[in-house]
Amino acid sequence: MSATTGAAIVGIGRTPYYFRGTSAPQTIYELIGKAVFAALEDAGLSIEDVDGLAFFAAGFDCGTIMEQLGIPELTFSHIVSGYGGGMAAILDLATMGVTTGRAKTVVCIGASQQVGRRLGQVLGNLTATPEMIFHRIAGLAGPGQALALSARRHMHRYGTRREAFGEVVMASRAAAATRDTALRRKSLTLDEYMASPMLADPLCRLDFCLETDGALAFVVTSAERAADLPQEPVHIAAAAQVATRDWGRAFFWLNQPDDAFTTAGAGAVAERLYGLAGIRPKDIDVALIYDHFSPLVIMQLEDYGFCGRGEGGPFVESGAIRLDGALPINPHGGHLSEGYVVGMTHIHEAVEQLRGTAVNQVFGARTALVTGGPAPVPMSAAILRNER
Amino acid sequence: MSARSICPDFASLEVAWDAWSKPFWQAASERTLVMPRCGACGTFRWPVGPFCPECHAQSVEWLPPGQGSIYSFTILPVPGAYPTAAPSWRVPVLVEFADAPGVRLVSVLIDAPLDAIAIGDVVEPDWRPAANAKVPVFRLAVG
């Protein structure tokens, strides 16, 4: 029997997506403001209605948002810790806020601006602490370089092929081709994929997602109140965050137990999420899978139970993740082709799919999965559903 | 002949350590690789920290970890001196040890033929000078 939380997404807004660094001279607060005002307009609400914020720790703060956007008063303001793994937990926080009466209207915010810095080199920019000095010695400057170690181990253990990584990228490009919002829209052949230069063998340049500037916002309120607002409500059927010791700091640690090393670290959050929602993987109509690096998509498909452990490569090579496949994933082109705003574009696409207004609409979609990215704990994910 | 991985220059690297990791770097200064094992329950932990995550004891003994082998690796292009110069290749390597179960050390594999590196290959530590320490790197074992 399926369940729901009693919270719903009633408004969505976003800025255009910009190649890394090109959103200047706008500040990150200007980007956030544009996304928030757009989401409130979509919801038929105003800034005075906002009494809660939930966001992801990424270089902005509550006080400045209130000051610049003119929010009079908040009774709920919470930040998800960690990295992209926790991003879907903004919906968990918002649900907590509106279902406990702490707030009536929570705005979830995610934003990224990379002027003078790059997320792709975040490890290299960190101070070489006693815990991190060996990453510096090794030369692991970014998450993709460290996750290449997981990808190679997955290939070694399960026989996963580069063709599978290529299929993830090609499927993403095929989806992005029809979207004005996508930064990479040119179709891609396997030969072109294989000719792409290696950046962290076995990962080539095309296995790395975009680095994007942009902001997105989502308005969450109670399901009861959602019924009186203009948009068709998208219910938060379940949202969960789970941190497990055997995943820990992930690519910052590299000492995960052997069985965890070749996963995306999402097994525990997947189990909790399906339990909360009262559904199973086969009930998911469209999946928004955090695609910062293509091999990690394959590992997440295993973690979320869409195929067996080690079978992710053959699963994607079968065509299953295409728009017309058994499990359409990332019909917006995802982080690999549309834009990368730490997972927020996946929530946006899930809402459009469930409103029935997506550019690449999955016909009859009722249930969508959104996953946070393989990164240091907490890991998070959400299941959204419409009323059809 | 296959290209070989580089040995980075660590001369300007300031190694950071704390009270718990200092014994590692003291042994390293004598070109000796040691890894930390819980003095109470015998579980290795890495990176070393103030508590054993299994039994919460604090005492640590430092032991030779035994034969190292490649758990995984990647190959990174290092840009040439000029934009048009061919890259050289740096090989981050994750090493596991026969006598230190459950822990892995990430460093760099030096002077290895790029097309002959494989998971499971036996490696040996070597040492390179940093600003304030000797840094462990690895080579493929001979024979």
Coordinates of C-alpha atoms in Angstrom, one line a residue:
Chain A
M1 CA 0.0 0.0 0.0
S2 CA 1.5 3.3 -1.0
A3 CA 1.8 6.1 1.5
T4 CA 2.5 9.8 1.4
T5 CA 3.9 12.4 3.8
G6 CA 1.2 15.0 3.7
A7 CA 3.5 17.6 2.0
A8 CA 3.4 18.6 -1.7
I9 CA 5.4 20.7 -4.1
V10 CA 3.2 23.5 -5.4
G11 CA 5.6 25.8 -7.2
I12 CA 8.9 25.5 -9.2
G13 CA 11.3 28.2 -10.5
R14 CA 14.7 28.4 -12.0
T15 CA 17.1 30.7 -13.7
P16 CA 18.7 29.9 -17.0
Y17 CA 21.6 27.5 -16.8
Y18 CA 25.0 29.1 -17.5
F19 CA 28.3 27.4 -18.3
R20 CA 30.6 27.7 -15.2
G21 CA 31.5 31.2 -14.4
T22 CA 29.3 32.9 -17.0
S23 CA 26.4 34.0 -14.8
A24 CA 28.4 37.1 -13.7
P25 CA 27.8 39.9 -13.0
Q26 CA 24.8 38.4 -11.3
T27 CA 25.6 37.3 -7.7
I28 CA 24.5 34.0 -6.3
Y29 CA 21.8 35.8 -4.4
E30 CA 20.5 37.4 -7.6
L31 CA 20.2 33.9 -9.1
I32 CA 18.5 32.6 -6.0
G33 CA 16.1 35.6 -6.0
K34 CA 15.1 35.0 -9.6
A35 CA 14.4 31.3 -8.9
V36 CA 12.5 32.0 -5.7
F37 CA 10.3 34.7 -7.2
A38 CA 9.6 32.5 -10.2
A39 CA 8.6 29.5 -7.9
L40 CA 6.3 31.7 -5.8
E41 CA 4.6 33.1 -8.9
D42 CA 4.1 29.5 -10.2
A43 CA 2.6 28.6 -6.8
G44 CA 0.3 31.7 -6.8
L45 CA 2.0 32.9 -3.6
S46 CA 4.1 35.9 -2.6
I47 CA 7.3 36.4 -0.7
E48 CA 5.2 37.4 2.4
D49 CA 3.8 33.9 2.5
V50 CA 7.2 32.3 3.0
D51 CA 7.8 31.3 6.6
G52 CA 10.4 28.5 6.0
L53 CA 13.6 27.8 4.1
A54 CA 15.3 24.5 3.5
F55 CA 18.5 24.4 1.6
F56 CA 21.7 22.7 0.8
A57 CA 25.0 24.0 2.2
A58 CA 26.5 25.6 -0.9
G59 CA 27.8 29.1 -0.3
F60 CA 24.8 31.1 0.7
D61 CA 23.0 31.9 4.0
C62 CA 19.6 32.5 5.3
G63 CA 20.1 36.0 6.6
T64 CA 21.3 37.4 3.3
I65 CA 18.5 35.7 1.4
M66 CA 15.9 37.3 3.8
E67 CA 17.6 40.7 3.6
Q68 CA 17.8 40.7 -0.2
L69 CA 14.4 39.1 -1.0
G70 CA 12.5 40.9 1.7
I71 CA 11.2 37.9 3.6
P72 CA 9.6 39.3 6.8
E73 CA 9.9 36.3 9.2
L74 CA 10.8 32.6 9.2
T75 CA 9.8 30.1 11.8
F76 CA 11.8 27.3 10.1
S77 CA 15.3 27.5 8.5
H78 CA 17.4 24.4 8.0
I79 CA 20.4 23.3 6.0
V80 CA 21.3 19.9 4.7
S81 CA 24.8 19.1 5.6
G82 CA 27.3 17.5 3.3
Y83 CA 27.6 17.3 -0.5
G84 CA 25.3 16.3 -3.4
G85 CA 24.4 13.1 -1.6
G86 CA 22.2 15.1 0.7
M87 CA 20.5 17.3 -1.9
A88 CA 17.2 15.5 -2.0
A89 CA 16.9 15.9 1.7
I90 CA 15.8 19.5 1.2
L91 CA 12.4 17.9 0.5
D92 CA 12.7 15.9 3.7
L93 CA 13.3 19.1 5.7
A94 CA 10.5 20.9 4.0
T95 CA 8.1 18.0 4.7
M96 CA 9.2 18.1 8.3
G97 CA 8.5 21.8 8.4
V98 CA 5.0 21.8 6.9
T99 CA 3.7 18.6 8.5
T100 CA 4.7 19.5 12.0
G101 CA 3.2 23.0 11.9
R102 CA 6.6 24.7 12.2
A103 CA 5.9 26.5 8.9
K104 CA 3.2 26.7 6.3
T105 CA 5.2 27.6 3.2
V106 CA 8.8 26.3 2.9
V107 CA 10.9 27.3 0.0
C108 CA 13.7 24.8 -0.9
I109 CA 16.7 26.4 -2.6
G110 CA 19.6 25.0 -4.5
A111 CA 22.2 27.1 -6.3
S112 CA 25.6 27.0 -7.7
Q113 CA 27.9 29.6 -9.0
Q114 CA 31.5 28.9 -10.0
V115 CA 33.2 32.2 -10.5
G116 CA 36.9 31.8 -9.6
R117 CA 36.4 28.2 -8.3
R118 CA 35.4 24.9 -9.7
L119 CA 33.4 22.1 -8.1
G120 CA 35.3 19.7 -10.2
Q121 CA 38.5 20.5 -8.4
V122 CA 37.1 20.8 -4.9
L123 CA 39.4 18.2 -3.4
G124 CA 42.5 20.0 -4.8
N125 CA 41.3 23.3 -3.3
L126 CA 40.9 21.9 0.2
T127 CA 43.6 22.3 2.8
A128 CA 45.7 19.2 2.9
T129 CA 44.7 18.2 6.5
P130 CA 46.2 15.1 8.1
E131 CA 43.2 13.1 6.8
M132 CA 43.5 14.5 3.2
I133 CA 47.2 14.7 2.7
F134 CA 47.3 11.4 0.7
H135 CA 44.8 12.7 -1.8
R136 CA 47.2 15.5 -2.4
I137 CA 50.1 13.1 -2.8
A138 CA 48.1 10.9 -5.1
G139 CA 47.0 13.9 -7.2
L140 CA 43.2 13.3 -6.8
A141 CA 42.0 16.9 -7.3
G142 CA 38.3 16.2 -7.9
P143 CA 35.5 13.8 -7.2
G144 CA 35.6 12.4 -10.7
Q145 CA 39.3 11.4 -10.3
A146 CA 38.6 9.6 -7.0
L147 CA 35.4 8.0 -8.3
A148 CA 37.4 6.6 -11.3
L149 CA 38.9 4.2 -8.7
S150 CA 35.4 2.9 -8.0
A151 CA 34.5 2.7 -11.7
R152 CA 37.6 0.7 -12.4
R153 CA 36.9 -1.6 -9.5
H154 CA 33.3 -2.1 -10.7
M155 CA 34.7 -3.1 -14.2
H156 CA 37.2 -5.5 -12.6
R157 CA 34.6 -7.1 -10.3
Y158 CA 31.6 -7.3 -12.6
G159 CA 33.0 -7.0 -16.1
T160 CA 31.3 -3.7 -16.7
R161 CA 32.3 -2.2 -20.1
R162 CA 33.1 1.3 -21.2
E163 CA 30.2 0.8 -23.7
A164 CA 27.9 1.0 -20.7
F165 CA 29.3 4.3 -19.5
G166 CA 29.0 5.5 -23.1
E167 CA 25.3 4.4 -23.2
V168 CA 24.6 6.5 -20.1
V169 CA 26.1 9.6 -21.9
M170 CA 24.4 8.9 -25.2
A171 CA 21.0 8.4 -23.6
S172 CA 21.5 11.7 -21.8
R173 CA 22.4 13.5 -25.1
A174 CA 19.4 11.9 -26.9
A175 CA 17.1 13.3 -24.2
A176 CA 18.7 16.7 -24.2
A177 CA 18.5 17.1 -28.0
T178 CA 14.9 18.5 -27.8
R179 CA 15.4 20.8 -24.8
D180 CA 16.1 24.5 -25.1
T181 CA 17.5 24.5 -21.6
A182 CA 20.2 22.0 -22.2
L183 CA 23.8 23.2 -22.5
R184 CA 24.9 20.1 -24.5
R185 CA 22.4 19.1 -27.2
K186 CA 24.5 17.5 -30.0
S187 CA 23.8 13.8 -30.5
L188 CA 26.7 11.4 -29.7
T189 CA 27.8 8.2 -31.3
L190 CA 29.6 5.4 -29.6
D191 CA 32.7 6.0 -31.8
E192 CA 32.7 9.7 -30.7
Y193 CA 32.4 8.6 -27.1
M194 CA 35.3 6.2 -27.4
A195 CA 37.4 8.9 -29.0
S196 CA 36.9 11.3 -26.1
P197 CA 40.2 12.0 -24.3
M198 CA 40.7 10.2 -21.0
L199 CA 40.6 12.6 -18.0
A200 CA 40.8 9.9 -15.3
D201 CA 41.0 6.5 -16.9
P202 CA 38.6 4.7 -17.2
L203 CA 36.6 8.0 -17.3
C204 CA 36.8 10.1 -20.4
R205 CA 35.8 13.8 -20.7
L206 CA 32.3 12.8 -21.7
D207 CA 31.8 10.8 -18.5
F208 CA 32.1 14.0 -16.4
C209 CA 29.0 16.2 -16.0
L210 CA 28.8 19.9 -16.8
E211 CA 29.9 22.6 -14.3
T212 CA 27.0 25.0 -14.3
D213 CA 25.9 28.2 -12.7
G214 CA 22.2 28.6 -11.8
A215 CA 19.6 28.5 -9.1
L216 CA 16.3 26.6 -8.6
A217 CA 13.6 26.9 -6.0
F218 CA 10.6 24.7 -5.0
V219 CA 7.7 25.8 -2.9
V220 CA 6.4 23.1 -0.4
T221 CA 3.2 23.3 1.6
S222 CA 0.8 20.8 3.2
A223 CA -1.2 18.6 0.8
E224 CA -4.4 20.1 2.3
R225 CA -3.4 23.6 1.4
A226 CA -2.0 22.5 -2.0
A227 CA -5.5 21.6 -3.1
D228 CA -6.5 25.3 -3.0
L229 CA -3.5 26.5 -5.1
P230 CA -3.4 26.9 -8.9
Q231 CA -1.0 24.1 -9.8
E232 CA -1.7 20.4 -9.8
P233 CA 0.0 19.3 -6.5
V234 CA 3.0 17.0 -6.7
H235 CA 3.0 15.0 -3.5
I236 CA 6.2 14.1 -1.6
A237 CA 5.3 10.4 -1.1
A238 CA 8.6 9.9 0.8
A239 CA 11.8 11.7 1.4
A240 CA 14.7 10.2 3.3
Q241 CA 18.3 10.7 4.3
V242 CA 20.5 8.0 5.6
A243 CA 24.2 8.0 6.6
T244 CA 26.0 4.7 6.9
R245 CA 29.4 4.2 8.4
D246 CA 30.5 1.9 5.6
W247 CA 30.0 4.7 3.0
G248 CA 31.2 7.6 5.3
R249 CA 33.2 10.2 3.5
A250 CA 33.0 8.3 0.3
F251 CA 35.6 9.5 -2.2
F252 CA 37.3 11.5 0.5
W253 CA 37.9 8.2 2.4
L254 CA 38.5 5.4 -0.1
N255 CA 38.4 2.9 2.7
Q256 CA 34.9 1.7 2.3
P257 CA 34.5 -2.1 2.9
D258 CA 35.0 -4.1 -0.3
D259 CA 31.3 -4.7 -0.9
A260 CA 30.5 -1.0 -0.4
F261 CA 33.3 0.3 -2.6
T262 CA 31.7 -0.7 -5.9
T263 CA 28.3 0.8 -5.0
A264 CA 27.0 4.3 -5.1
G265 CA 26.5 4.3 -1.3
A266 CA 22.7 4.5 -1.7
G267 CA 21.5 1.0 -0.7
A268 CA 20.4 2.0 2.8
V269 CA 18.6 5.1 1.7
A270 CA 16.9 3.2 -1.1
E271 CA 15.6 0.6 1.3
R272 CA 14.3 3.2 3.7
L273 CA 12.7 5.3 1.0
Y274 CA 10.8 2.4 -0.6
G275 CA 9.7 1.3 2.9
L276 CA 8.3 4.8 3.7
A277 CA 6.5 5.1 0.4
G278 CA 5.2 1.6 0.5
I279 CA 6.3 0.9 -3.1
R280 CA 8.9 -1.1 -5.0
P281 CA 11.4 -0.3 -7.8
K282 CA 9.0 -1.6 -10.4
D283 CA 6.5 1.1 -9.4
I284 CA 8.8 3.9 -10.5
D285 CA 7.7 5.4 -13.8
V286 CA 10.6 7.8 -14.3
A287 CA 13.8 8.1 -12.4
L288 CA 15.9 11.2 -12.0
I289 CA 19.3 9.7 -11.2
Y290 CA 22.1 12.0 -10.0
D291 CA 24.5 11.8 -12.9
H292 CA 27.7 13.6 -12.0
F293 CA 29.8 10.8 -13.5
S294 CA 28.3 8.2 -15.8
P295 CA 29.6 5.0 -14.0
L296 CA 27.9 6.2 -10.8
V297 CA 24.5 6.1 -12.6
I298 CA 25.0 2.4 -13.2
M299 CA 25.9 1.8 -9.6
Q300 CA 22.8 3.7 -8.4
L301 CA 20.6 1.7 -10.7
E302 CA 21.9 -1.3 -8.7
D303 CA 21.5 0.4 -5.3
Y304 CA 17.9 1.4 -6.1
G305 CA 17.0 -2.2 -7.1
F306 CA 16.3 -1.7 -10.8
C307 CA 18.7 -4.5 -11.6
G308 CA 20.9 -6.9 -9.6
R309 CA 24.2 -6.1 -8.1
G310 CA 26.8 -6.0 -10.9
E311 CA 24.2 -6.1 -13.6
G312 CA 24.0 -2.3 -14.1
G313 CA 26.2 -2.4 -17.2
P314 CA 24.2 -4.9 -19.2
F315 CA 21.0 -3.2 -17.9
V316 CA 21.8 0.1 -19.5
E317 CA 23.3 -1.5 -22.6
S318 CA 19.9 -3.2 -23.2
G319 CA 18.4 0.3 -23.8
A320 CA 16.4 0.2 -20.6
I321 CA 17.2 3.8 -19.6
R322 CA 16.2 5.4 -22.9
L323 CA 13.0 7.5 -23.1
D324 CA 11.2 4.5 -24.6
G325 CA 12.9 1.9 -22.4
A326 CA 11.7 0.0 -19.3
L327 CA 13.0 2.7 -17.0
P328 CA 13.3 6.1 -18.6
I329 CA 15.9 8.1 -16.6
N330 CA 16.8 11.8 -16.8
P331 CA 14.4 12.8 -19.7
H332 CA 15.8 16.4 -19.2
G333 CA 19.3 15.4 -20.1
G334 CA 20.5 15.4 -16.6
H335 CA 23.8 16.8 -15.3
L336 CA 25.7 15.2 -18.2
S337 CA 23.9 17.3 -20.8
E338 CA 21.4 19.8 -19.5
G339 CA 23.2 21.4 -16.6
Y340 CA 24.5 20.7 -13.1
V341 CA 23.1 22.5 -10.2
V342 CA 23.8 19.9 -7.6
G343 CA 20.8 17.8 -8.3
M344 CA 18.1 20.5 -8.3
T345 CA 17.3 20.1 -12.0
H346 CA 16.3 16.6 -11.2
I347 CA 13.6 17.7 -8.7
H348 CA 12.4 20.3 -11.3
E349 CA 12.1 17.6 -14.0
A350 CA 10.3 15.2 -11.6
V351 CA 7.7 17.9 -10.9
E352 CA 7.2 18.7 -14.6
Q353 CA 6.9 14.9 -15.4
L354 CA 4.2 14.5 -12.8
R355 CA 2.3 17.6 -13.9
G356 CA 2.4 16.2 -17.4
T357 CA 4.2 19.3 -18.8
A358 CA 7.7 17.9 -19.4
V359 CA 9.4 18.5 -22.7
N360 CA 10.1 14.8 -23.0
Q361 CA 7.0 13.5 -21.2
V362 CA 6.9 9.9 -20.0
F363 CA 3.4 9.0 -20.9
G364 CA 1.2 8.5 -17.9
A365 CA 3.9 9.0 -15.3
R366 CA 2.5 8.8 -11.8
T367 CA 5.6 8.1 -9.6
A368 CA 9.1 9.6 -9.9
L369 CA 12.3 8.9 -8.0
V370 CA 14.9 11.6 -7.4
T371 CA 18.3 10.6 -6.0
G372 CA 21.0 12.5 -4.3
G373 CA 24.5 11.9 -5.7
P374 CA 27.2 9.5 -4.5
A375 CA 29.2 11.7 -2.2
P376 CA 30.0 11.9 1.6
V377 CA 27.0 11.1 3.8
P378 CA 24.2 11.8 4.3
M379 CA 22.8 10.2 1.2
S380 CA 19.2 11.1 0.3
A381 CA 16.4 10.5 -2.2
A382 CA 12.7 11.3 -2.6
I383 CA 9.7 9.7 -4.3
L384 CA 7.2 12.1 -5.8
R385 CA 3.7 11.3 -7.0
N386 CA 0.7 12.9 -8.6
E387 CA -3.0 12.3 -8.0
R388 CA -3.9 10.7 -11.3
Chain B
M1 CA 57.5 1.0 -25.8
S2 CA 54.7 2.1 -23.5
A3 CA 54.8 5.4 -21.8
R4 CA 55.6 5.3 -18.1
S5 CA 54.0 7.0 -15.2
I6 CA 55.7 10.1 -13.7
C7 CA 57.1 10.6 -10.3
P8 CA 55.7 13.9 -9.1
D9 CA 58.0 16.4 -7.4
F10 CA 57.0 16.7 -3.8
A11 CA 59.8 19.1 -2.7
S12 CA 57.5 22.0 -1.9
L13 CA 54.8 19.9 -0.3
E14 CA 54.2 20.6 3.4
V15 CA 52.9 17.4 5.0
A16 CA 50.3 18.0 7.6
W17 CA 50.1 15.6 10.6
D18 CA 48.5 15.5 14.0
A19 CA 49.3 13.7 17.2
W20 CA 47.6 10.5 15.9
S21 CA 49.3 10.4 12.5
K22 CA 52.7 11.6 13.6
P23 CA 54.1 8.1 14.2
F24 CA 53.4 7.3 10.5
W25 CA 55.6 10.2 9.4
Q26 CA 58.3 9.4 12.0
A27 CA 58.6 5.9 10.6
A28 CA 58.5 7.4 7.1
S29 CA 61.5 9.5 7.8
E30 CA 63.4 6.2 8.2
R31 CA 61.8 4.9 4.9
T32 CA 59.6 2.5 6.8
L33 CA 55.9 1.9 6.1
V34 CA 53.7 1.2 9.1
M35 CA 49.9 1.2 9.6
P36 CA 47.9 1.6 12.8
R37 CA 46.2 -1.2 14.6
C38 CA 44.0 -0.9 17.6
G39 CA 45.9 -1.8 20.8
A40 CA 42.8 -3.4 22.3
C41 CA 40.9 -5.3 19.6
G42 CA 43.5 -5.5 16.8
T43 CA 41.4 -3.8 14.1
F44 CA 43.3 -1.6 11.6
R45 CA 41.9 1.9 11.1
W46 CA 42.8 4.4 8.4
P47 CA 43.2 7.3 8.4
V48 CA 44.2 7.0 12.0
G49 CA 42.0 8.8 14.5
P50 CA 41.5 9.1 18.3
F51 CA 39.1 6.1 18.6
C52 CA 38.9 2.6 17.3
P53 CA 35.5 2.6 15.5
E54 CA 35.0 -1.1 16.5
C55 CA 35.8 -1.0 20.3
H56 CA 36.3 2.7 21.0
A57 CA 39.7 2.1 22.6
Q58 CA 42.3 4.8 21.9
S59 CA 45.6 2.9 22.0
V60 CA 47.3 2.2 18.7
E61 CA 50.3 0.1 17.7
W62 CA 52.1 0.7 14.4
L63 CA 53.0 -2.4 12.4
P64 CA 54.5 -3.2 9.0
P65 CA 51.4 -3.9 6.8
G66 CA 52.9 -6.7 4.7
Q67 CA 52.9 -7.0 1.0
G68 CA 51.0 -4.3 -0.9
S69 CA 48.9 -4.9 -4.0
I70 CA 46.8 -2.7 -6.3
Y71 CA 43.2 -2.4 -5.2
S72 CA 42.4 0.2 -7.9
F73 CA 44.1 2.9 -9.9
T74 CA 43.4 5.7 -12.4
I75 CA 45.6 7.4 -15.0
L76 CA 45.5 11.2 -15.1
P77 CA 46.9 13.4 -17.9
V78 CA 49.4 16.0 -16.6
P79 CA 49.4 19.0 -18.9
G80 CA 52.7 19.6 -20.8
A81 CA 54.9 22.6 -20.2
Y82 CA 53.4 24.3 -23.3
P83 CA 49.8 24.0 -24.5
T84 CA 50.9 22.0 -27.4
A85 CA 53.2 19.6 -25.5
A86 CA 52.0 16.0 -25.1
P87 CA 50.8 15.2 -21.6
S88 CA 52.6 13.0 -19.2
W89 CA 50.7 10.6 -17.0
R90 CA 50.3 10.4 -13.2
V91 CA 48.9 7.3 -11.7
P92 CA 47.0 7.6 -8.4
V93 CA 47.0 4.1 -6.9
L94 CA 44.9 2.6 -4.0
V95 CA 46.9 0.0 -2.2
E96 CA 45.8 -2.8 0.1
F97 CA 48.1 -4.9 2.3
A98 CA 48.3 -8.6 3.2
D99 CA 48.8 -8.0 6.9
A100 CA 46.6 -5.0 7.4
P101 CA 43.1 -6.2 6.5
G102 CA 40.4 -3.6 5.9
V103 CA 42.6 -0.5 5.2
R104 CA 43.9 1.0 2.0
L105 CA 46.5 3.7 1.4
V106 CA 46.2 6.0 -1.6
S107 CA 49.4 7.4 -3.1
V108 CA 51.0 7.4 -6.6
L109 CA 52.4 4.6 -8.7
I110 CA 55.7 5.7 -10.2
D111 CA 57.7 4.6 -13.2
A112 CA 55.1 2.0 -14.3
P113 CA 54.4 1.1 -17.9
L114 CA 50.9 2.5 -18.4
D115 CA 49.6 -0.4 -20.4
A116 CA 50.8 -3.0 -18.0
I117 CA 49.2 -1.9 -14.7
A118 CA 46.5 -4.2 -13.3
I119 CA 44.4 -4.6 -10.2
G120 CA 46.2 -7.2 -8.0
D121 CA 49.7 -6.3 -9.1
V122 CA 52.2 -6.4 -6.2
V123 CA 53.7 -3.1 -5.3
E124 CA 56.6 -1.9 -3.2
P125 CA 57.0 1.4 -1.3
D126 CA 59.6 3.9 -2.3
W127 CA 60.2 7.3 -0.6
R128 CA 60.4 10.8 -2.0
P129 CA 61.5 14.0 -0.2
A130 CA 58.8 16.6 0.7
A131 CA 59.4 19.9 2.4
N132 CA 59.2 18.5 5.9
A133 CA 58.9 14.7 5.5
K134 CA 59.5 11.7 3.3
V135 CA 56.5 10.7 1.2
P136 CA 55.6 7.1 0.4
V137 CA 55.0 6.3 -3.2
F138 CA 54.8 2.9 -4.9
R139 CA 56.5 0.9 -7.7
L140 CA 55.5 -2.3 -9.3
A141 CA 57.4 -5.1 -7.7
V142 CA 60.2 -6.6 -9.8
G143 CA 59.7 -10.2 -10.8

